[in-house]
Coordinates of C-alpha atoms in Angstrom, one line a residue:
M1 CA 183.9 -69.1 -15.9
T2 CA 184.7 -72.5 -13.7
V3 CA 182.4 -73.8 -11.5
A4 CA 184.5 -72.9 -8.5
T5 CA 184.4 -69.4 -10.0
T6 CA 180.6 -69.1 -10.2
V7 CA 180.5 -70.9 -6.5
G8 CA 182.9 -68.6 -4.8
A9 CA 181.2 -65.3 -6.7
V10 CA 178.2 -66.4 -5.4
L11 CA 179.2 -67.4 -2.2
A12 CA 180.6 -64.0 -1.4
L13 CA 178.2 -62.0 -2.8
L14 CA 175.5 -64.0 0.0
V15 CA 177.9 -63.4 3.0
A16 CA 178.1 -59.3 1.4
V17 CA 174.7 -58.8 1.3
A18 CA 173.9 -60.6 4.5
A19 CA 175.9 -58.3 6.6
V20 CA 175.1 -55.3 4.6
L21 CA 171.2 -56.3 5.5
H22 CA 172.4 -57.5 9.0
L23 CA 174.1 -54.1 9.7
S24 CA 171.4 -51.7 8.2
R25 CA 169.3 -52.6 11.2
H26 CA 171.5 -51.8 13.6
R27 CA 173.2 -48.5 12.2
S28 CA 173.6 -47.1 16.0
A29 CA 176.1 -49.8 16.6
P30 CA 179.3 -47.9 17.5
D31 CA 181.6 -50.7 15.1
A32 CA 179.2 -51.3 12.6
V33 CA 181.6 -50.0 9.4
G34 CA 184.3 -52.2 11.1
R35 CA 182.2 -54.3 11.4
L36 CA 181.0 -54.6 7.9
L37 CA 184.3 -54.2 6.6
R38 CA 185.6 -57.7 8.4
L39 CA 182.7 -59.2 6.9
L40 CA 183.2 -57.9 3.7
A41 CA 187.0 -58.9 4.1
F42 CA 185.7 -62.5 5.3
A43 CA 183.4 -62.8 2.2
A44 CA 186.1 -61.8 -0.2
T45 CA 188.6 -64.4 1.1
V46 CA 186.2 -67.0 0.9
G47 CA 185.1 -66.3 -2.1
T48 CA 188.4 -65.7 -3.6
A49 CA 189.6 -69.4 -1.9
V50 CA 186.7 -71.4 -3.0
A51 CA 187.1 -70.0 -7.0
L52 CA 191.0 -70.6 -6.7
V53 CA 190.9 -74.1 -4.9
P54 CA 191.1 -76.1 -9.0
F55 CA 194.0 -74.0 -9.6
T56 CA 195.7 -74.1 -6.7
V57 CA 195.1 -78.3 -6.0
A58 CA 196.4 -79.1 -9.9
D59 CA 199.3 -76.4 -9.4
S60 CA 200.5 -77.4 -5.9
G61 CA 198.1 -80.4 -5.0
A62 CA 198.3 -81.4 -1.0
A63 CA 199.5 -77.5 -0.1
A64 CA 196.3 -75.9 -1.4
G65 CA 195.2 -76.5 2.2
Y66 CA 198.1 -73.9 3.6
L67 CA 198.2 -72.0 0.7
L68 CA 194.4 -71.4 1.1
G69 CA 193.8 -71.8 4.8
V70 CA 196.0 -68.8 5.5
P71 CA 194.2 -66.1 4.5
V72 CA 190.9 -67.7 5.0
G73 CA 192.3 -67.7 8.9
A74 CA 193.6 -64.6 8.9
A75 CA 189.8 -63.5 8.2
V76 CA 188.3 -65.5 10.5
L77 CA 190.1 -64.3 13.3
P78 CA 189.1 -61.2 13.4
L79 CA 185.3 -62.3 13.0
V80 CA 185.9 -64.5 16.0
A81 CA 187.5 -61.9 18.5
D82 CA 184.5 -59.2 17.2
L83 CA 181.7 -62.1 18.6
A84 CA 183.8 -62.1 21.3
G85 CA 184.2 -58.8 21.7
R86 CA 188.0 -58.8 23.0
A87 CA 190.7 -57.8 21.0
V88 CA 189.3 -56.7 17.7
G89 CA 191.4 -54.1 17.1
I90 CA 194.6 -56.3 17.7
T91 CA 193.4 -59.2 15.8
T92 CA 191.8 -57.0 12.7
T93 CA 195.6 -55.2 12.3
V94 CA 197.6 -58.8 12.7
G95 CA 194.8 -60.4 10.2
A96 CA 195.5 -57.6 7.7
L97 CA 199.3 -58.0 8.3
V98 CA 199.6 -61.8 8.0
M99 CA 197.2 -61.9 4.5
L100 CA 199.2 -58.9 3.1
L101 CA 202.1 -60.7 3.6
W102 CA 201.0 -63.8 2.2
G103 CA 199.8 -62.3 -0.4
L104 CA 202.8 -60.5 -1.3
L105 CA 204.8 -63.8 -0.5
L106 CA 202.8 -65.5 -3.0
G107 CA 201.9 -62.5 -5.4
L108 CA 203.5 -64.3 -8.9
G109 CA 201.0 -67.0 -7.7
I110 CA 197.4 -66.8 -6.1
G111 CA 198.8 -64.2 -3.6
G112 CA 197.6 -61.0 -5.5
W113 CA 194.0 -62.1 -5.3
F114 CA 194.0 -61.7 -1.4
L115 CA 195.4 -58.1 -1.6
L116 CA 191.8 -56.7 -1.4
P117 CA 190.5 -58.3 1.6
A118 CA 193.9 -57.7 3.1
L119 CA 193.3 -53.7 2.6
L120 CA 189.6 -54.3 3.6
L121 CA 190.6 -55.4 6.8
G122 CA 193.5 -52.5 7.1
A123 CA 190.7 -50.3 6.4
A124 CA 188.5 -51.8 9.4
A125 CA 191.2 -51.6 11.6
V126 CA 191.7 -47.7 10.9
V127 CA 188.2 -47.2 11.3
G128 CA 188.7 -49.0 14.8
I129 CA 191.2 -47.2 15.9
S130 CA 189.1 -44.0 14.6
S131 CA 185.9 -44.4 16.2
R132 CA 188.0 -45.7 20.2
G133 CA 189.4 -42.5 19.6
T134 CA 186.0 -40.5 19.5
A135 CA 184.6 -42.6 21.9
V136 CA 187.0 -41.3 24.3
A137 CA 187.4 -38.0 23.6
G138 CA 183.3 -38.0 23.9
D139 CA 183.4 -39.8 27.2
H140 CA 185.5 -37.0 28.8
G141 CA 183.5 -34.1 27.3
D142 CA 185.4 -33.0 24.9

C-alpha cells in the first residue's frame, strides 16, 4: 500500500464520516438521502483520485490533470448545486453520466475506479426524482 493510497483512503473515510454525522442531525431534511449519496460519491472520487495520482502521473505525465480532474469536477458540481439550491437534479444526473462515460472511456486504465462514484451519483439522481414526486403528490393531497 502506497502513501497516496493511504492518504486517499483516509481522506475518503473522513469525508464520508463527516457527511454521515452531519446528516444524522438533519434527518428531517427532504433530500437528506440524496445529499448523503452525493457526499459519499464526492468522498469516493477524491479518495480514488488522490490514490491514483502517482500511477497516473507516472503513466500519463501532465495529462494526469484532466484524467483525474474530469471525475473530480463531475463530483463537485452536484455539491455546488446542492449548496446553491438550484438545479440539483440535473447537475447530479449530468455528473453521474459524465463520470460514468469517463470511466468507460478510460476503462482499461484508471477509469474502472470511478464507476462506483458514478453509480452513487446515479442513485442520488434517482432518489432526487422520487423525493420530488412524493413531495408534489403530498402537496395535492394525494
